[in-house]
C-alpha positions as protocol buffer text, in pm:
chain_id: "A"
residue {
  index: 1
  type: UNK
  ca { x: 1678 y: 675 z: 208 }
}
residue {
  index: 2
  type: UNK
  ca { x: 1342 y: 486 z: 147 }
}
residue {
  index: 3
  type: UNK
  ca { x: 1489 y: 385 z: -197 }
}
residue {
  index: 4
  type: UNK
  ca { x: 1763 y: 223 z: -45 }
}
residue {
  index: 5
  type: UNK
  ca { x: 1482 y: 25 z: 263 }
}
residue {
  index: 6
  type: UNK
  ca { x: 1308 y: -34 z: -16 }
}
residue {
  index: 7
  type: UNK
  ca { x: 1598 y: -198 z: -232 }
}
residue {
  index: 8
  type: UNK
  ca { x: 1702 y: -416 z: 74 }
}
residue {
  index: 9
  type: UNK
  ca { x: 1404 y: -524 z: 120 }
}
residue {
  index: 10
  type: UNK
  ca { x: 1385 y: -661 z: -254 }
}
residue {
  index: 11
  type: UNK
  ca { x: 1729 y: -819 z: -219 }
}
residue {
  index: 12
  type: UNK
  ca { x: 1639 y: -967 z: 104 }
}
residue {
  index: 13
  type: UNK
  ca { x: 1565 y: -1312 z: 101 }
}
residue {
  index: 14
  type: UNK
  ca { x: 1240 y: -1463 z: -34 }
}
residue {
  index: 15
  type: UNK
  ca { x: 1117 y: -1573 z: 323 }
}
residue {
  index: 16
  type: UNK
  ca { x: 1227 y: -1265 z: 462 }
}
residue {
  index: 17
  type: UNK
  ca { x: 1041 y: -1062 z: 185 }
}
residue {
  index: 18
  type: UNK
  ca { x: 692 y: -1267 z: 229 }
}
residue {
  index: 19
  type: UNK
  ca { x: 700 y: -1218 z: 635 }
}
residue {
  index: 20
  type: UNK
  ca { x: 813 y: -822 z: 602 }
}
residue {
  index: 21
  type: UNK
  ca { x: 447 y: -886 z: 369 }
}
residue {
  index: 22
  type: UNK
  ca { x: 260 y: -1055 z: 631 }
}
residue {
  index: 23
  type: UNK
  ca { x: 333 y: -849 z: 888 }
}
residue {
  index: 24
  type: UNK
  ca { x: 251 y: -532 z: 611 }
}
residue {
  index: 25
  type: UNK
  ca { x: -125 y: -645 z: 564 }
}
residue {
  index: 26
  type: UNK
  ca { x: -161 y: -726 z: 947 }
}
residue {
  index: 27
  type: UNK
  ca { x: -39 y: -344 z: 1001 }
}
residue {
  index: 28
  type: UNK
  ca { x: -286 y: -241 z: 733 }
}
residue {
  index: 29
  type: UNK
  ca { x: -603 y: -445 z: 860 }
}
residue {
  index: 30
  type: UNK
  ca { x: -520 y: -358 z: 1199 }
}
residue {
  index: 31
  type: UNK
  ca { x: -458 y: 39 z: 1141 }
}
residue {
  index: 32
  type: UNK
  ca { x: -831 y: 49 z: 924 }
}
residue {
  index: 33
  type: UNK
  ca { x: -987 y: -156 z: 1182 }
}
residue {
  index: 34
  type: UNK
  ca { x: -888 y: 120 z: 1472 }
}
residue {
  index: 35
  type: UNK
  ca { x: -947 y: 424 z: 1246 }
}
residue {
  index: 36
  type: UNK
  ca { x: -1296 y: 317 z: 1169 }
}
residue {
  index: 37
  type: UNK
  ca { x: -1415 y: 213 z: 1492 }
}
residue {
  index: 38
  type: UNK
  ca { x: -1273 y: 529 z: 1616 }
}
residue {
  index: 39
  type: UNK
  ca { x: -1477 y: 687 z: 1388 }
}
residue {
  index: 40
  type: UNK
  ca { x: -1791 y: 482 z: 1416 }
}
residue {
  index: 41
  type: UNK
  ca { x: -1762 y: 576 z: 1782 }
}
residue {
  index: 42
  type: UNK
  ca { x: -1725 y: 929 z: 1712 }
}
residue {
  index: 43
  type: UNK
  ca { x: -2012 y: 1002 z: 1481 }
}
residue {
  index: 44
  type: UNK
  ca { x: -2338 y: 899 z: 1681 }
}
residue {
  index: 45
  type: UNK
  ca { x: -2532 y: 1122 z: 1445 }
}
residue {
  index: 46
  type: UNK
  ca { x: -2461 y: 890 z: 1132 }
}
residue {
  index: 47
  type: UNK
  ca { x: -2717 y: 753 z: 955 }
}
residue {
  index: 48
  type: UNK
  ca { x: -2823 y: 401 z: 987 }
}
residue {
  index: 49
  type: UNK
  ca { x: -2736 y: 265 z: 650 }
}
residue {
  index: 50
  type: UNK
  ca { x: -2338 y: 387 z: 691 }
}
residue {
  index: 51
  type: UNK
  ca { x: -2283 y: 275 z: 1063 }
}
residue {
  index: 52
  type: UNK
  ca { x: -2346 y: -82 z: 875 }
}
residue {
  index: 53
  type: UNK
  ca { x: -2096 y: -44 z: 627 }
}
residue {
  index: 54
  type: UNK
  ca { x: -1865 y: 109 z: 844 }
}
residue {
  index: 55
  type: UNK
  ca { x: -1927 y: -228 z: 1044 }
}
residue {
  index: 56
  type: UNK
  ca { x: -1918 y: -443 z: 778 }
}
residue {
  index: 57
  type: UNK
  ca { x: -1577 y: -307 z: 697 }
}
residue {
  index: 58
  type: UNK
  ca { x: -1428 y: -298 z: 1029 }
}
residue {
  index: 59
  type: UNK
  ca { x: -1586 y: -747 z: 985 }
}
residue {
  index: 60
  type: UNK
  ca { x: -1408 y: -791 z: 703 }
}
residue {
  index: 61
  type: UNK
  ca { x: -1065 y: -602 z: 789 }
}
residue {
  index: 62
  type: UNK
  ca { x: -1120 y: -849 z: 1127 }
}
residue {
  index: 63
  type: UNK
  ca { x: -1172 y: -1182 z: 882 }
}
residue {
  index: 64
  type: UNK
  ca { x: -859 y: -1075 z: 716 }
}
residue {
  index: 65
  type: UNK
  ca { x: -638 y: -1020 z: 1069 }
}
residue {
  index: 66
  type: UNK
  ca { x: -746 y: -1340 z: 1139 }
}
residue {
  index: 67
  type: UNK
  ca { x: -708 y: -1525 z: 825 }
}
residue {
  index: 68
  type: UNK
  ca { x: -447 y: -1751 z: 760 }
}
residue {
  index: 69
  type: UNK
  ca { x: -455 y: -1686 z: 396 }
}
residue {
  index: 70
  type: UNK
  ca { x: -91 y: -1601 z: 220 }
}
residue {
  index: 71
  type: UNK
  ca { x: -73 y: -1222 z: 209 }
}
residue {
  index: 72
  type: UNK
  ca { x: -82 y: -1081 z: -148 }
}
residue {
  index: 73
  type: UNK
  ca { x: -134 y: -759 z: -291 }
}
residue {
  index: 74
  type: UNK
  ca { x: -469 y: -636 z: -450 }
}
residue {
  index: 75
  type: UNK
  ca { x: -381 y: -673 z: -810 }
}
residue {
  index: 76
  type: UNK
  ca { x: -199 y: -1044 z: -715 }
}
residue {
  index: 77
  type: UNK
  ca { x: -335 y: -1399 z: -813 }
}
residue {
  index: 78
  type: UNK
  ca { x: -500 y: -1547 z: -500 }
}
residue {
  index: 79
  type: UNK
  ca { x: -385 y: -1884 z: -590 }
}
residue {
  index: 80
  type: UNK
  ca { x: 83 y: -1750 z: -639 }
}
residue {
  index: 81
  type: UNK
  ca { x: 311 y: -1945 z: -417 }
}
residue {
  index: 82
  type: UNK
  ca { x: 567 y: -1795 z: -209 }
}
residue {
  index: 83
  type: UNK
  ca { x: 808 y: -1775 z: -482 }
}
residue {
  index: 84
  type: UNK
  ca { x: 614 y: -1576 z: -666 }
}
residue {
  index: 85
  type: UNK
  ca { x: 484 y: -1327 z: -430 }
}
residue {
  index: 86
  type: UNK
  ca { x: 842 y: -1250 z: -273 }
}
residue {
  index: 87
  type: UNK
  ca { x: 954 y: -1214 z: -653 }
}
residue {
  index: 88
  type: UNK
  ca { x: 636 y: -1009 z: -708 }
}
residue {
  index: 89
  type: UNK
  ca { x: 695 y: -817 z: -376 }
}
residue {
  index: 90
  type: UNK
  ca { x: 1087 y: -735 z: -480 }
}
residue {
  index: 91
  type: UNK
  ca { x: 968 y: -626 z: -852 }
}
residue {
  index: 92
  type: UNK
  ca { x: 730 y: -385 z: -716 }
}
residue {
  index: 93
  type: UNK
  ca { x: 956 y: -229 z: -459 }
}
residue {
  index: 94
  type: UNK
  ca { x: 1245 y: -205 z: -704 }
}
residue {
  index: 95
  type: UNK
  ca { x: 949 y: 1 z: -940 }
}
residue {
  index: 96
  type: UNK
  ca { x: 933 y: 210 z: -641 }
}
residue {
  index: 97
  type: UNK
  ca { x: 1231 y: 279 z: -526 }
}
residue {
  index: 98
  type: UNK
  ca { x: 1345 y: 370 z: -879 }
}
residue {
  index: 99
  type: UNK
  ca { x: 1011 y: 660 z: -843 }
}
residue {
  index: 100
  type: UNK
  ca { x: 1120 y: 757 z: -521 }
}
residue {
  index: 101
  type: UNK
  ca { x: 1531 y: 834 z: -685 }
}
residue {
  index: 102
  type: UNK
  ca { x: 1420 y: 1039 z: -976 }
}
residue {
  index: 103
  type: UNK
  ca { x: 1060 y: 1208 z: -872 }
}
residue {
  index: 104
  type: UNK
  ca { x: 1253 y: 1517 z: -855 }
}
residue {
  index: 105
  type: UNK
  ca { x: 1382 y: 1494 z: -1227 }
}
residue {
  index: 106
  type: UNK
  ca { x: 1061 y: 1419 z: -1333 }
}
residue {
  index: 107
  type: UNK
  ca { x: 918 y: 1674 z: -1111 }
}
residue {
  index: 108
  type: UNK
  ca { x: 1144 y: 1911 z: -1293 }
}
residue {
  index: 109
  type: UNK
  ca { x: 1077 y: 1783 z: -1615 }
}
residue {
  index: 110
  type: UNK
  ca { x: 679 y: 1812 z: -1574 }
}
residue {
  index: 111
  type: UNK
  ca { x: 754 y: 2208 z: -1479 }
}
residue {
  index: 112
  type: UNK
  ca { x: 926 y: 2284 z: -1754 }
}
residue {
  index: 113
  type: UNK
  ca { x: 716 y: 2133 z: -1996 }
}
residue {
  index: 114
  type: UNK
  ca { x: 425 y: 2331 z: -1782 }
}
residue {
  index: 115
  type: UNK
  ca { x: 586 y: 2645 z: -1877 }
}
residue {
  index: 116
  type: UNK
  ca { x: 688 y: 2576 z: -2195 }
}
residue {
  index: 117
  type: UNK
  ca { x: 349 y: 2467 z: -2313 }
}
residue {
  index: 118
  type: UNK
  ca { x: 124 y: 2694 z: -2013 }
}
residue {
  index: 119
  type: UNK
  ca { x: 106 y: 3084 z: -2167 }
}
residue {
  index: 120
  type: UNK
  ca { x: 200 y: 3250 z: -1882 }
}
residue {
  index: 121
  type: UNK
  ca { x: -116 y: 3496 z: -1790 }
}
């Protein structure tokens, strides 16, 4: 079942695919900046030094809600156009989806090898 999301999702069309993106990063920004604030809020007996990373994170997760900048991926040029990153985005989740339909054969496969080449003790 997330194969197939994942499959429409790369045959979707290239707008489509760069909003689904947008809206992807604003989830993830959003979702760290709660968590650590929660957390921030929760540990009172932290030591100075990580309560300012911990806020300098939650800053920088709040720059990028904020930002207007294309979404992207990590590993992704800064400087791709919207072609690119919907054809990037549908190449990586047709990767995935391929994983996700044959983890268990390869799951299968790893165990076998495991006890072919593992003595058992």
């Amino acid at each position: 079942m997330l194969a197939h999301a994942m499959r429409d999702l790369a045959a979707a069309a290239p707008k489509q695919r760069v909003a689904h993106l947008r809206e992807y990063r604003r989830f993830v920004h959003a979702g760290s900046v709660n968590s650590l604030q929660r957390k921030l809020e929760t540990t009172a007996a932290a030591p100075v030094y990580w309560k300012a990373d911990v806020q300098a994170i939650v800053q920088a997760h709040g720059e990028a809600l904020l930002a207007s900048a294309a979404p992207r991926l990590a590993e992704w040029s800064a400087d791709i156009d919207d072609a690119l990153r919907a054809h990037a985005l549908a190449s990586e989740l047709n990767v995935m989806a391929d994983l996700c339909e044959h983890w268990a054969d390869r799951w299968r496969h790893a165990a076998e090898q495991g006890d072919r080449l593992l003595p058992a003790q």
